[in-house]
Coordinates of C-alpha atoms in Angstrom, one line a residue:
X1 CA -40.5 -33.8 56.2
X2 CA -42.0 -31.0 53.6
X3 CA -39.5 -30.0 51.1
X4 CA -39.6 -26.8 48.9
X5 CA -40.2 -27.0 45.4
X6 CA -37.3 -25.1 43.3
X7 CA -40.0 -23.5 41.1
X8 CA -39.8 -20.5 38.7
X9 CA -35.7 -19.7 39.2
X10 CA -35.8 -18.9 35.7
X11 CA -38.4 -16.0 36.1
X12 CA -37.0 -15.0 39.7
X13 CA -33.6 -14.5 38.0
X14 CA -34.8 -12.7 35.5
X15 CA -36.7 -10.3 37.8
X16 CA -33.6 -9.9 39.9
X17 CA -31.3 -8.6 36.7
X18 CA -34.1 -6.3 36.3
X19 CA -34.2 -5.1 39.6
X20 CA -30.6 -4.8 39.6
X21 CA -30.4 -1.9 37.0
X22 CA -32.3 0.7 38.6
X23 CA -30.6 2.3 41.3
X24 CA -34.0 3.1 43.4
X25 CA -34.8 -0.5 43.3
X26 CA -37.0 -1.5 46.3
X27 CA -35.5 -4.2 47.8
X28 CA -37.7 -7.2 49.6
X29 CA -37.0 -9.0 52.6
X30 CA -39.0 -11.3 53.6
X31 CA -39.8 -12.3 57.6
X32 CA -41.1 -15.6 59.0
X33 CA -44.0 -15.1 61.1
X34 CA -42.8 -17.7 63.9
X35 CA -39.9 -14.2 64.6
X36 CA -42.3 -11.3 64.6
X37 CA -45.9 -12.8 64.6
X38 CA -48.7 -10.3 64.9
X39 CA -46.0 -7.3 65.9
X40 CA -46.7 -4.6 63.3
X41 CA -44.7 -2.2 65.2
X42 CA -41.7 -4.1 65.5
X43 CA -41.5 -5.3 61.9
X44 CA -41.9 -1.2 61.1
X45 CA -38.5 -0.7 63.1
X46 CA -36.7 -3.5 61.4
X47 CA -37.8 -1.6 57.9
X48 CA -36.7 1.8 58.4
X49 CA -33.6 0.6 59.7
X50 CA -32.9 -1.8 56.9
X51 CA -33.8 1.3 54.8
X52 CA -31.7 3.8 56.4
X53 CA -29.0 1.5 56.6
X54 CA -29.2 0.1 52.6
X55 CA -30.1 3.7 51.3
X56 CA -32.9 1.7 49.3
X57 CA -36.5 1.3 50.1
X58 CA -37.4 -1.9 51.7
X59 CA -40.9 -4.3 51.7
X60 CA -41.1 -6.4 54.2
X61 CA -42.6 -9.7 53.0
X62 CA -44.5 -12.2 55.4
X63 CA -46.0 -15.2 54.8
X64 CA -47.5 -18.1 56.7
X65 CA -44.6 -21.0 57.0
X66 CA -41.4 -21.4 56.7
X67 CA -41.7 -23.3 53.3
X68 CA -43.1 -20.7 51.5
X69 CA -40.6 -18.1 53.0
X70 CA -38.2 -20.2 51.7
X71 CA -39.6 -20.8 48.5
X72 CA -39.2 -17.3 47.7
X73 CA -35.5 -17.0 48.3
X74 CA -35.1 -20.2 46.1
X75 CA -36.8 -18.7 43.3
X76 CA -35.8 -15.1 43.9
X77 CA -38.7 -13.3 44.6
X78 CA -37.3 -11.8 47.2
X79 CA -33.1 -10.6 48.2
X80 CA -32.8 -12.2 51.8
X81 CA -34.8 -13.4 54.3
X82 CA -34.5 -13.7 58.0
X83 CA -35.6 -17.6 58.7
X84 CA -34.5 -20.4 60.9
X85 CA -31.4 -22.6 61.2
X86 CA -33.4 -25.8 60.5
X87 CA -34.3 -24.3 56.6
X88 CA -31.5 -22.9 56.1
X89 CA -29.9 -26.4 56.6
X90 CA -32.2 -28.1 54.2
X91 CA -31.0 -25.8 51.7
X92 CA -27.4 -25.0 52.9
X93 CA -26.3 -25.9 49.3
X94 CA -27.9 -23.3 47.8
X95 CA -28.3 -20.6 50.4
X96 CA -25.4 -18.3 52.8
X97 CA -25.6 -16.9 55.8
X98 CA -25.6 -12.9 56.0
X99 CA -25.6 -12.7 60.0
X100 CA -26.8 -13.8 62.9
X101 CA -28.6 -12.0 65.1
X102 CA -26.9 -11.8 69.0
X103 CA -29.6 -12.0 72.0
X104 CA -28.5 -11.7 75.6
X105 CA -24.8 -11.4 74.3
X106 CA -24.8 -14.8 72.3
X107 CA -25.6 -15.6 69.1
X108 CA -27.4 -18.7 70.2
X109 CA -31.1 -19.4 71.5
X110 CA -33.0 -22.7 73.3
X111 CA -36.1 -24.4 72.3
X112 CA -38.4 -24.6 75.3
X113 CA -41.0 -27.1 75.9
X114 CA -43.7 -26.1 78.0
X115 CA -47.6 -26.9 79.3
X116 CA -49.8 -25.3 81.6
X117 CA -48.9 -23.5 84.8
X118 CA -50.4 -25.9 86.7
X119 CA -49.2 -29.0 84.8
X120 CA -47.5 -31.4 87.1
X121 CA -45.2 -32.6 84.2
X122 CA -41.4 -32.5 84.9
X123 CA -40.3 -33.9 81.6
X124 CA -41.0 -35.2 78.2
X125 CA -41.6 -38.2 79.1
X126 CA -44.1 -36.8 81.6
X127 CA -46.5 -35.5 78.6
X128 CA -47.0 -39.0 76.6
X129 CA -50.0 -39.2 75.5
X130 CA -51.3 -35.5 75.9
X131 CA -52.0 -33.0 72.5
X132 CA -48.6 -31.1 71.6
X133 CA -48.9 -27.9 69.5
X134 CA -46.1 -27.0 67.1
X135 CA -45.1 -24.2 65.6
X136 CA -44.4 -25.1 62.2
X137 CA -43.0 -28.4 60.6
X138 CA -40.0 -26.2 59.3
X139 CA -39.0 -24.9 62.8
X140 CA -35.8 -26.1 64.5
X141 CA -37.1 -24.9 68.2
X142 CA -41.1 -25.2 67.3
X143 CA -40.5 -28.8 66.0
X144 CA -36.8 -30.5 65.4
X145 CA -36.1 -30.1 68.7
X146 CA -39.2 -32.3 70.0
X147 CA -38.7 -34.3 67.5
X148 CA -35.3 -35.4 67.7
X149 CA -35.5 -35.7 71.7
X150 CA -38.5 -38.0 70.8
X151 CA -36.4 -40.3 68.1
X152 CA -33.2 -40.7 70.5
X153 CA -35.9 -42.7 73.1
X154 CA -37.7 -44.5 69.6
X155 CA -40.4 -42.3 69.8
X156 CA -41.9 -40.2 66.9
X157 CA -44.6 -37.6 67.5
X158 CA -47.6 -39.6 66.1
X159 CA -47.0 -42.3 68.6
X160 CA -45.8 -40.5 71.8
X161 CA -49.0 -37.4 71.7
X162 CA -52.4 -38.5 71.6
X163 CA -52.7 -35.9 69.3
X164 CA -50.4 -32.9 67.2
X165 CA -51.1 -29.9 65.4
X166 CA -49.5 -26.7 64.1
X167 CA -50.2 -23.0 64.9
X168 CA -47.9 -21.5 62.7
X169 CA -46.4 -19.4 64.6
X170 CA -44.6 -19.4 68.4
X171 CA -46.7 -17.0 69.8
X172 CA -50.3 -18.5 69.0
X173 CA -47.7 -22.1 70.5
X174 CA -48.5 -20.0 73.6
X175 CA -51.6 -19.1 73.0
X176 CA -52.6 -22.9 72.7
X177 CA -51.3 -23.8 75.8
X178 CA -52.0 -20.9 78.0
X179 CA -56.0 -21.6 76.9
X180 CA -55.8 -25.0 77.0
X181 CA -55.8 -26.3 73.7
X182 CA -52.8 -28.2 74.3
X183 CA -50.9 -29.7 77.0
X184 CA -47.7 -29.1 75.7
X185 CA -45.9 -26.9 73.1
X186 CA -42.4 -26.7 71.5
X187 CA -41.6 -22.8 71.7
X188 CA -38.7 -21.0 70.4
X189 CA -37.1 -19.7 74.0
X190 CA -36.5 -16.1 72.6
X191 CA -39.9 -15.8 71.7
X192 CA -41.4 -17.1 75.1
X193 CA -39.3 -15.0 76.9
X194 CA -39.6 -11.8 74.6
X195 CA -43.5 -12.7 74.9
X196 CA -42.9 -12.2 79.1
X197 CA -41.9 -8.9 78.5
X198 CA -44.6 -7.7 76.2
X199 CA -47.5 -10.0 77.6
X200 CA -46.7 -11.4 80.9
X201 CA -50.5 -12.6 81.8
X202 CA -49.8 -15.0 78.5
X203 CA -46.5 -16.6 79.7
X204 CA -48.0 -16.7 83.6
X205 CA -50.8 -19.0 82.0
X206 CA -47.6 -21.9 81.0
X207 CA -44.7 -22.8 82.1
X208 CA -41.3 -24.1 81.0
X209 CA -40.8 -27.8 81.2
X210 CA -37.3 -28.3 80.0
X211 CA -35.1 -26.2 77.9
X212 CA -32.6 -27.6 74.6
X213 CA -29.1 -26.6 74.5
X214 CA -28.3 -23.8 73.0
X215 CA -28.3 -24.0 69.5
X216 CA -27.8 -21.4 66.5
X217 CA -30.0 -18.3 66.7
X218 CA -32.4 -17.8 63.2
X219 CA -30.6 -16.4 60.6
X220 CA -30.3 -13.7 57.8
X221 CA -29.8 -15.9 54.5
X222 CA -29.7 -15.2 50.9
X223 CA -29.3 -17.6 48.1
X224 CA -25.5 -18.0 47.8
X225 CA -25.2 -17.5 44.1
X226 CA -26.6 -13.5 44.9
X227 CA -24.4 -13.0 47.6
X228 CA -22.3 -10.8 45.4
X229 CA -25.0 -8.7 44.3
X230 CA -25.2 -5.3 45.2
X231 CA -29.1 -5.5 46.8
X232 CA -27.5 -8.2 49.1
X233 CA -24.6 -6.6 49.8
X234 CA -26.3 -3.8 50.7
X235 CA -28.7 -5.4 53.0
X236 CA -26.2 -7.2 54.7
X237 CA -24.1 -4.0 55.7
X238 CA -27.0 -2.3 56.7
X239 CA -27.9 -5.3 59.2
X240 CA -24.3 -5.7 60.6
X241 CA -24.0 -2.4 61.2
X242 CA -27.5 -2.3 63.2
X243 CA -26.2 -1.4 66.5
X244 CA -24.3 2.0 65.1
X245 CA -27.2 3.2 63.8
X246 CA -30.0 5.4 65.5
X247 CA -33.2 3.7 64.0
X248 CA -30.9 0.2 63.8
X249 CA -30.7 0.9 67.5
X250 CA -34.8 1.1 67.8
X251 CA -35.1 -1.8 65.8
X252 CA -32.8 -4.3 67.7
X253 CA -34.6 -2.7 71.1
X254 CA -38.2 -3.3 69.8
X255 CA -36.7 -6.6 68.7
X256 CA -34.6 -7.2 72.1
X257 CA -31.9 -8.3 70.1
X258 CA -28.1 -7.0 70.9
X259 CA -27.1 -6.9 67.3
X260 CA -26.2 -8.7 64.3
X261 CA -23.2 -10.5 63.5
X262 CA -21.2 -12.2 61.1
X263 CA -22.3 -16.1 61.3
X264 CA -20.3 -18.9 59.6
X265 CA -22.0 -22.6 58.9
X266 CA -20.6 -24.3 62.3
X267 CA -22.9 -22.3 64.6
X268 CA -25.9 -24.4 63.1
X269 CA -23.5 -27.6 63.7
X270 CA -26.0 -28.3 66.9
X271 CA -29.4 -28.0 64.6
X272 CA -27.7 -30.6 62.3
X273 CA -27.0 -32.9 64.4
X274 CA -30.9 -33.3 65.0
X275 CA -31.6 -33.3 61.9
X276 CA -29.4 -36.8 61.5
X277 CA -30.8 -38.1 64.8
X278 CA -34.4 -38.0 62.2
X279 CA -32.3 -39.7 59.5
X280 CA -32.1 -36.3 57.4
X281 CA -28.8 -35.2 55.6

């Protein structure tokens, strides 16, 4: 599996001293496109609120995978980021959790394996030899979770699909299966099902094929030597206290999130577990 390369902490640190002295310092959170993928108006919420909340200006930061989300926190080009459980695992040495975020009154979320409506499959094993889409190769739900199922039957991707590829991103997962592209997809359950709110006549066109268990919900992370620093600080009181808040309040609705909560390591106990059933520390 892809690693990220530690590069340019030097400069990244230096940036952040500099950022820390002035007191109107924009602060930079970045956002993994496999949580709010093609939704302008959502990621809009999320930044007023974080702005309100902070009592800094915030830029929202997006990029195209997971590695190079990550990368930034590890050099620190950016204060926090909202990412995955699977990253924030490879990393757990140098990165800490600042919340979780709650959805249907748990802090926990499924991965969902699905194909088209009118696929007669009924399990994995049901889908050998078809083309899988995945979500990105840095994605607990959108790939671990396939994965992992595959390597506890001594299976790996390669051999079990006929064929995989990555969409980076859950929603375009969909997208892939609904028009055909694919047989099957590893979704992240949150999305799929906050996707058949917002655009029912996409979900209609798959279905779910089996569900994980539930397993640690993507979190807010920092690198843990900044976690006493006032721009993290202050982004992580404005996102706990989300739900008091008026435009925190938008934000978790246009989100359909509940909140955002304190999270400590052993709610990600789950995600590591699959990680050591692929042989990863």
């Amino acid at each position: 599996m892809p690693r990220v390369t530690r590069r340019g902490l030097i400069g990244g640190a230096a940036a952040f001293c500099a950022t820390q002295g002035r007191a109107d310092a924009t602060l930079r959170f970045a956002l993994t496109p496999v949580i709010l993928d093609n939704d302008a108006d959502a990621a809009e919420t999320l930044r007023a609120a974080l702005a309100a909340g902070s009592g800094h200006a915030i830029e929202l930061v997006r990029r195209r995978s997971y590695a190079e989300i990550t990368a930034l926190l590890l050099e620190g080009s950016v204060e926090a980021a909202w990412l995955c459980g699977y990253p924030y695992l490879q990393h757990r040495a140098e990165l800490a959790l600042l919340g979780v975020p709650v959805w249907r009154g748990r802090p926990r979320y499924q991965s969902y394996l699905i194909a088209t409506a009118g696929d007669p499959a009924r399990s994995l094993a049901d889908l050998r030899g078809g083309i899988h889409a995945f979500s990105d190769p840095d994605s607990n739900s959108g790939w671990l979770v396939t994965a992992s199922d595959l390597a506890r039957i001594g299976e790996t991707p390669d051999r079990f699909f006929a064929r995989s590829f990555f969409t980076w991103g859950h929603r375009n997962v969909v997208r892939a299966v609904a028009a055909g592209l694919a047989r099957s997809g590893s979704v992240d359950g949150y999305v799929w099902e906050a996707l058949r709110q917002v655009e029912p006549d996409l979900t209609e066109a798959t279905r779910v094929v089996a569900r994980s268990e539930w397993l640690g919900f993507p979190p807010l992370v920092a690198r843990r030597d900044r976690m006493t620093s006032a721009p993290v600080q202050s982004l992580q009181r404005s996102a706990l206290q989300m739900a008091k808040t008026a435009p925190g309040r938008a934000a978790l609705g246009a989100l359909q999130l509940d909140g955002i909560i304190p999270a400590e390591p052993a709610l990600y106990d789950g995600i590591l577990a699959r990680m050591h059933d692929l042989g990863q520390p």
